[in-house]
PDB file of C-alpha atoms in Angstrom:
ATOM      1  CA  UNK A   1      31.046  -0.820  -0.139  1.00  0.00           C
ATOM      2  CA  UNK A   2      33.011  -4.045  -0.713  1.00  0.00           C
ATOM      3  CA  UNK A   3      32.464  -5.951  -3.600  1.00  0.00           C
ATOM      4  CA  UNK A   4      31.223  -9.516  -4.062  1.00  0.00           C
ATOM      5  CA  UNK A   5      34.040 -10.244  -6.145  1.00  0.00           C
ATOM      6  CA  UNK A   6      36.606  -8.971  -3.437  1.00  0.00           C
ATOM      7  CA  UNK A   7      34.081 -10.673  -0.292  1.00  0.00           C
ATOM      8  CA  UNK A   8      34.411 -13.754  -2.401  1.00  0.00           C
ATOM      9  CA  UNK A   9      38.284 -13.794  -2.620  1.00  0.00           C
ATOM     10  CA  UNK A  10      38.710 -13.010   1.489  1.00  0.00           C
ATOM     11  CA  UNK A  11      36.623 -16.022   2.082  1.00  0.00           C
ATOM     12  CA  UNK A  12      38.419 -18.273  -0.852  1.00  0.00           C
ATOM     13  CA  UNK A  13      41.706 -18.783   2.127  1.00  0.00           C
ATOM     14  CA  UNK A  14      38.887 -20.147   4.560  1.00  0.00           C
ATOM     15  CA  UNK A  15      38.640 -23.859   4.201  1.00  0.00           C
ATOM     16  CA  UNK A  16      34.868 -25.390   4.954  1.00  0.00           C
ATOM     17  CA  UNK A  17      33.816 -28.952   4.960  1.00  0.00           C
ATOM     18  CA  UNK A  18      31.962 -30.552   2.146  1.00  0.00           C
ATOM     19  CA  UNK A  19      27.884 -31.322   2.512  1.00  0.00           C
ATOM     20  CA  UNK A  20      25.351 -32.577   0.447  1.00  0.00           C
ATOM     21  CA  UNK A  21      22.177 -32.012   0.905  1.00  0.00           C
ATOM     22  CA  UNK A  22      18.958 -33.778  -0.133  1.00  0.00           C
ATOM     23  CA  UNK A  23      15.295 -32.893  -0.207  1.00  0.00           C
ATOM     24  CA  UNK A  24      11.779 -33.818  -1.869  1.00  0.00           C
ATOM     25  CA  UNK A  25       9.177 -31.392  -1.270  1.00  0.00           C
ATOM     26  CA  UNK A  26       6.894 -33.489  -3.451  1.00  0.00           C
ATOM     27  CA  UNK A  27       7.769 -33.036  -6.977  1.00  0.00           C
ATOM     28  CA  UNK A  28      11.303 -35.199  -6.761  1.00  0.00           C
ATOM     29  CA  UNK A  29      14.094 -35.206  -5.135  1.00  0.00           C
ATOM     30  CA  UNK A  30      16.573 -31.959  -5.377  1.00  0.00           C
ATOM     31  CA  UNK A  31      20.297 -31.963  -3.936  1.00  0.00           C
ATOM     32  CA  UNK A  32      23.061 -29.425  -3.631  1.00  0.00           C
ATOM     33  CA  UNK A  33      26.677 -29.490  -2.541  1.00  0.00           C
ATOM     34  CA  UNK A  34      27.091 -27.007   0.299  1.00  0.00           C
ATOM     35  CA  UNK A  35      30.068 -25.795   2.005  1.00  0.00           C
ATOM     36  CA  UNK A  36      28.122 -23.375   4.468  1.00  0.00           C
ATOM     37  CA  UNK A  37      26.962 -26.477   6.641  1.00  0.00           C
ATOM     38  CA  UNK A  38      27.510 -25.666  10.840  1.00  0.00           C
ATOM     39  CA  UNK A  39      26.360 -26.888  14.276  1.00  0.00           C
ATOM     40  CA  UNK A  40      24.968 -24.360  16.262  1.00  0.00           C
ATOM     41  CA  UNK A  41      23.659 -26.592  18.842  1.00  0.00           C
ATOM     42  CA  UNK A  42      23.744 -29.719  20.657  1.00  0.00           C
ATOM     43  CA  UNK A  43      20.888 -29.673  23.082  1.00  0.00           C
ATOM     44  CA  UNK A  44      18.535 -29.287  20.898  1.00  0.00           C
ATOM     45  CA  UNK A  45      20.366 -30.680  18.075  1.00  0.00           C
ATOM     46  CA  UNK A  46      20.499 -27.667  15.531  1.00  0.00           C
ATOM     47  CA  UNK A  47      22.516 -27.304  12.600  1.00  0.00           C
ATOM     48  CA  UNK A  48      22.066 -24.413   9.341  1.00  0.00           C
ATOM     49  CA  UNK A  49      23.357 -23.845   6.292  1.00  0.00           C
ATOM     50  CA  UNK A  50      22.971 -21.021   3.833  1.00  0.00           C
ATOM     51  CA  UNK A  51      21.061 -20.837   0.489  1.00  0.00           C
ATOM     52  CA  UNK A  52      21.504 -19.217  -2.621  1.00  0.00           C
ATOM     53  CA  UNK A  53      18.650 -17.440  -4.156  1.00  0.00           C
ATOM     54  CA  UNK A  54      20.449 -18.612  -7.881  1.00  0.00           C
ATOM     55  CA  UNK A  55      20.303 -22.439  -6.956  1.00  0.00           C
ATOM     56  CA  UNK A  56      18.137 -24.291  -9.064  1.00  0.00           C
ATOM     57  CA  UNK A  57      16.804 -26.120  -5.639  1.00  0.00           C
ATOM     58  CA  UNK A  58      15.892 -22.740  -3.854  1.00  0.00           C
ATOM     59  CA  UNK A  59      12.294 -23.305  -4.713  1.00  0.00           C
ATOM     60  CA  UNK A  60      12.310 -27.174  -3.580  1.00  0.00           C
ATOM     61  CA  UNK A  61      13.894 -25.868  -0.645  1.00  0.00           C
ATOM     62  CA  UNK A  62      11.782 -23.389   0.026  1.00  0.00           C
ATOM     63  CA  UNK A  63       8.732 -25.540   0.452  1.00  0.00           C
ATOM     64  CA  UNK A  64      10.276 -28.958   2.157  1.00  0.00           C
ATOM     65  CA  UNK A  65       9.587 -29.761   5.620  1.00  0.00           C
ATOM     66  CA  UNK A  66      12.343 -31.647   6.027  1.00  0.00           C
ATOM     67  CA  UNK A  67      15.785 -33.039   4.369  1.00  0.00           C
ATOM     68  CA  UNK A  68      19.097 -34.866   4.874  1.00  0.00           C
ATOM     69  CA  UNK A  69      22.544 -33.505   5.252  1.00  0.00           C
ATOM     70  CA  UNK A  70      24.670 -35.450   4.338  1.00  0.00           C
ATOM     71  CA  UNK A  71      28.531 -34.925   5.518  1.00  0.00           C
ATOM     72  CA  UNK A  72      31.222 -36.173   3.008  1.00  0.00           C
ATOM     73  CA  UNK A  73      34.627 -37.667   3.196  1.00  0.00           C
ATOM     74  CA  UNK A  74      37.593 -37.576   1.000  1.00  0.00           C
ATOM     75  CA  UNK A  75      36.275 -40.371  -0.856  1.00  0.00           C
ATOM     76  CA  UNK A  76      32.936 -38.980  -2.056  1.00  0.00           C
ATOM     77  CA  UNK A  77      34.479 -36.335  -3.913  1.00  0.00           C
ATOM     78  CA  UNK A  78      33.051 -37.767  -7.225  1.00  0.00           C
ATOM     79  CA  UNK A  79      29.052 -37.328  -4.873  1.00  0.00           C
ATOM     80  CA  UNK A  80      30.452 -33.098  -4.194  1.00  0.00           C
ATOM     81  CA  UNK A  81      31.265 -32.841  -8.164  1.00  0.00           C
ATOM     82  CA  UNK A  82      28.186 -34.425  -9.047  1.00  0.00           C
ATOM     83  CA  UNK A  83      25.596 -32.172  -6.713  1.00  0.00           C
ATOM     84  CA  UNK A  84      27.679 -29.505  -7.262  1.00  0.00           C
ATOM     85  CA  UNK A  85      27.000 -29.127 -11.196  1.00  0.00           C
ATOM     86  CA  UNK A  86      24.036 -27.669 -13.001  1.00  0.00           C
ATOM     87  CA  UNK A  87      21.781 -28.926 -15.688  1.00  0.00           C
ATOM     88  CA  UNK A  88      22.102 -32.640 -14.749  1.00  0.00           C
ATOM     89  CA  UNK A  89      19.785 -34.988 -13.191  1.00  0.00           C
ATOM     90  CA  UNK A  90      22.036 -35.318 -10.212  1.00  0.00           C
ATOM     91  CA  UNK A  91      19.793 -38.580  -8.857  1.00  0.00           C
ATOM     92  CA  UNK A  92      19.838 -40.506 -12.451  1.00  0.00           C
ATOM     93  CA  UNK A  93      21.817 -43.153 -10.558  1.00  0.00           C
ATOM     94  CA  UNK A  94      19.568 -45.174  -8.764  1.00  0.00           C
ATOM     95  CA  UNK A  95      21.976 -47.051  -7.441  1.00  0.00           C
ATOM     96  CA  UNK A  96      23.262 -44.337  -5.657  1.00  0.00           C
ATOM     97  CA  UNK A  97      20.573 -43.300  -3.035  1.00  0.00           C
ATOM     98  CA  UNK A  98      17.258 -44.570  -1.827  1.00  0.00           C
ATOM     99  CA  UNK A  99      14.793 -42.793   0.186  1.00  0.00           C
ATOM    100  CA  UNK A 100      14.574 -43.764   4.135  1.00  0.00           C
ATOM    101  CA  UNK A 101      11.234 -44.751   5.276  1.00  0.00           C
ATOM    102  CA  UNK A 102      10.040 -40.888   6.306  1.00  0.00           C
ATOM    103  CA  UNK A 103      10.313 -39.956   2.416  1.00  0.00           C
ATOM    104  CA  UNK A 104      13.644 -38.424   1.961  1.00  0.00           C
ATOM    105  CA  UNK A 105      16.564 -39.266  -0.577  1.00  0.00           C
ATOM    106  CA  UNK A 106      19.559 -40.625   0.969  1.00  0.00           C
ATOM    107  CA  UNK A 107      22.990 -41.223  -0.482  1.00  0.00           C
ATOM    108  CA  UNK A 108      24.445 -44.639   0.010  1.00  0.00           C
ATOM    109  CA  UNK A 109      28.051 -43.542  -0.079  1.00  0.00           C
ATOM    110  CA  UNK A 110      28.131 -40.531   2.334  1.00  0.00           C
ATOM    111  CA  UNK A 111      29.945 -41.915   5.744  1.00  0.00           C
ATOM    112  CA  UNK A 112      27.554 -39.258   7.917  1.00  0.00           C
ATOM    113  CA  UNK A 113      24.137 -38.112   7.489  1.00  0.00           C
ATOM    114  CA  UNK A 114      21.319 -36.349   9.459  1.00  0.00           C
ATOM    115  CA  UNK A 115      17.704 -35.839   8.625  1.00  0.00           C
ATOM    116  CA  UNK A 116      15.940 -32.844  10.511  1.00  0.00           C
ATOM    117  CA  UNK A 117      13.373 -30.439  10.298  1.00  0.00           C
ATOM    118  CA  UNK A 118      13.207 -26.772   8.725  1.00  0.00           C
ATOM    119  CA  UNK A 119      12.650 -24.588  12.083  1.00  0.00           C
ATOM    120  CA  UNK A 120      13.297 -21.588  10.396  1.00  0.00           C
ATOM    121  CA  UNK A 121      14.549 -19.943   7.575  1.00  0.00           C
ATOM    122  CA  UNK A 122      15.913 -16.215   7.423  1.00  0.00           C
ATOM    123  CA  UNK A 123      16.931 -14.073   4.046  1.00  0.00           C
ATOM    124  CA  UNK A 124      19.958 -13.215   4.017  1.00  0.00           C
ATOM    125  CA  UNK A 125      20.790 -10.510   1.153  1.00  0.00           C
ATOM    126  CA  UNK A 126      21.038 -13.097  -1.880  1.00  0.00           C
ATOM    127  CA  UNK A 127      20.749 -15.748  -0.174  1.00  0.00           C
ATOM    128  CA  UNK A 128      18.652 -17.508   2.871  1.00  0.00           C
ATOM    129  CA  UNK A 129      19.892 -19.096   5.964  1.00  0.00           C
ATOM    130  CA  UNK A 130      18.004 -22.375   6.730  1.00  0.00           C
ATOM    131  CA  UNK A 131      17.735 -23.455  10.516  1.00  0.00           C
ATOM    132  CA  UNK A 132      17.443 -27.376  10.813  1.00  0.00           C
ATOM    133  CA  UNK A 133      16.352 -29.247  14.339  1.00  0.00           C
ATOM    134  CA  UNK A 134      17.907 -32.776  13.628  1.00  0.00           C
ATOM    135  CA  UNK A 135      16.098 -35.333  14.404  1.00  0.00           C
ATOM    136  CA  UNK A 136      17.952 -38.724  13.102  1.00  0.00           C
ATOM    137  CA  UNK A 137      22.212 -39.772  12.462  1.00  0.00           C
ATOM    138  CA  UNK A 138      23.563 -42.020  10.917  1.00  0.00           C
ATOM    139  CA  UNK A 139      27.609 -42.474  11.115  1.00  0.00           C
ATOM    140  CA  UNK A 140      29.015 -45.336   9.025  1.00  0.00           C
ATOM    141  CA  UNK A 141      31.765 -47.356  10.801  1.00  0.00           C
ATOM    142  CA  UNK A 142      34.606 -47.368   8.093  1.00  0.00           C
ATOM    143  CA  UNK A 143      35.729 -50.459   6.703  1.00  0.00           C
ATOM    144  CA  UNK A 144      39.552 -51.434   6.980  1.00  0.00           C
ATOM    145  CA  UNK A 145      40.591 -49.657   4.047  1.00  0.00           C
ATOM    146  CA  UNK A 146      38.262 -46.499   3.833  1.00  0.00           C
ATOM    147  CA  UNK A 147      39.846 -43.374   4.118  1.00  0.00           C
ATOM    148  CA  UNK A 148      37.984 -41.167   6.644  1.00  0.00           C
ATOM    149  CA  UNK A 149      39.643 -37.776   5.810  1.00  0.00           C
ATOM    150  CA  UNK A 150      36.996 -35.060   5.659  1.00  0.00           C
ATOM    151  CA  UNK A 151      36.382 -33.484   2.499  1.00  0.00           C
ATOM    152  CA  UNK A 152      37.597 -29.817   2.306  1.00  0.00           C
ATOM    153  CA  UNK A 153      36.894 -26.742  -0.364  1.00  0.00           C
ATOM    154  CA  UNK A 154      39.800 -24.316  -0.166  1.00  0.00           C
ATOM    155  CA  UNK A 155      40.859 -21.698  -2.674  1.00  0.00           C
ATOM    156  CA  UNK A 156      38.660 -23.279  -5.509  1.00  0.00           C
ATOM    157  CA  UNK A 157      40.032 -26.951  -5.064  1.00  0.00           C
ATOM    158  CA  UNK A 158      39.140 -30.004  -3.355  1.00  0.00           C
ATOM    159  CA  UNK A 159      41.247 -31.195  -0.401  1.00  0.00           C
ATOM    160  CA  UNK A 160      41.482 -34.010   2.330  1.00  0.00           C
ATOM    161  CA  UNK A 161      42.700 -33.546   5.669  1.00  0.00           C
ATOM    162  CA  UNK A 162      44.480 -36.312   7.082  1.00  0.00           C
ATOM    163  CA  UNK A 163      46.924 -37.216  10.330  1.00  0.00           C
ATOM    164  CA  UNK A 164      50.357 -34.935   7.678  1.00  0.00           C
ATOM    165  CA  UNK A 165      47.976 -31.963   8.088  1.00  0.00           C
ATOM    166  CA  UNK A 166      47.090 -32.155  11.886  1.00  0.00           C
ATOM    167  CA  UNK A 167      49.755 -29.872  13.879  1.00  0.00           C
ATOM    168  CA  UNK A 168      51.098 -30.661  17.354  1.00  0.00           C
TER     169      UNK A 168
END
């Protein structure tokens, strides 16, 4: 049987795009920086994301209804650090996020977010594979000077994609 260690290192050369997402189920808000974020559909709008049974929001996520994903550029590296580490009070900066008018914490700085439903949810060995219907978007348009490159995890590090790394 393979290891975790060694599953761990095949999927370390697979680059994903950087999420954060956001939820309240009632006792305060709860976050996480994901990298496991895909669309599975367009009609209806249907995105998941997997889970870990070890994150400190499992059981926040467990019982929301609904939450915000929200998809990060280059630039919001210092929001993926920040959701990303344990022990902190990841929404001490007020100034940061707000909650839209259907309850749910928002980050001001993320270029792309979409608040859906929990359809379903499915356990996955250690983890659990959450199904969201979207039902809102929101896509920034970038100022002058904002860079736009996606945010990318690859190999343990923090990358941006950008018009050098597109090939012809």
């Amino acid at each position: 049987m393979l290891s975790a260690d060694d599953f761990k290192a095949a999927f370390r050369n697979h680059p994903a795009g950087v999420a954060v997402i956001t939820a309240d189920a009632g006792d305060g808000p709860v976050g996480l920086t994901a990298t496991s974020v895909i669309s599975v559909s367009a009609n209806p709008a249907l995105l998941v994301f997997s889970l870990s049974a070890f994150s400190s929001t499992a059981p926040a996520l467990a019982r929301a209804e609904t939450l915000v994903v929200h998809l990060l550029s280059a630039d919001q590296m210092g929001l993926a650090k920040t959701f990303a580490t344990s022990g902190i009070d990841r929404f001490a900066d007020t100034a940061t996020w707000s909650r839209l008018v259907t309850g749910e914490p928002v980050l001001h700085d993320a270029p792309t977010w979409l608040r859906g439903r929990i359809v379903d949810r499915m356990q996955a060995g250690d983890s659990t594979v959450v199904a969201v219907q979207v039902l809102q978007a929101s896509v920034s348009e970038p100022g002058p000077d904002a860079d736009t490159s996606p945010l990318v995890y690859h190999n343990r590090a923090w990358h941006r994609l950008g018009e050098l790394s597109a090939i012809s």
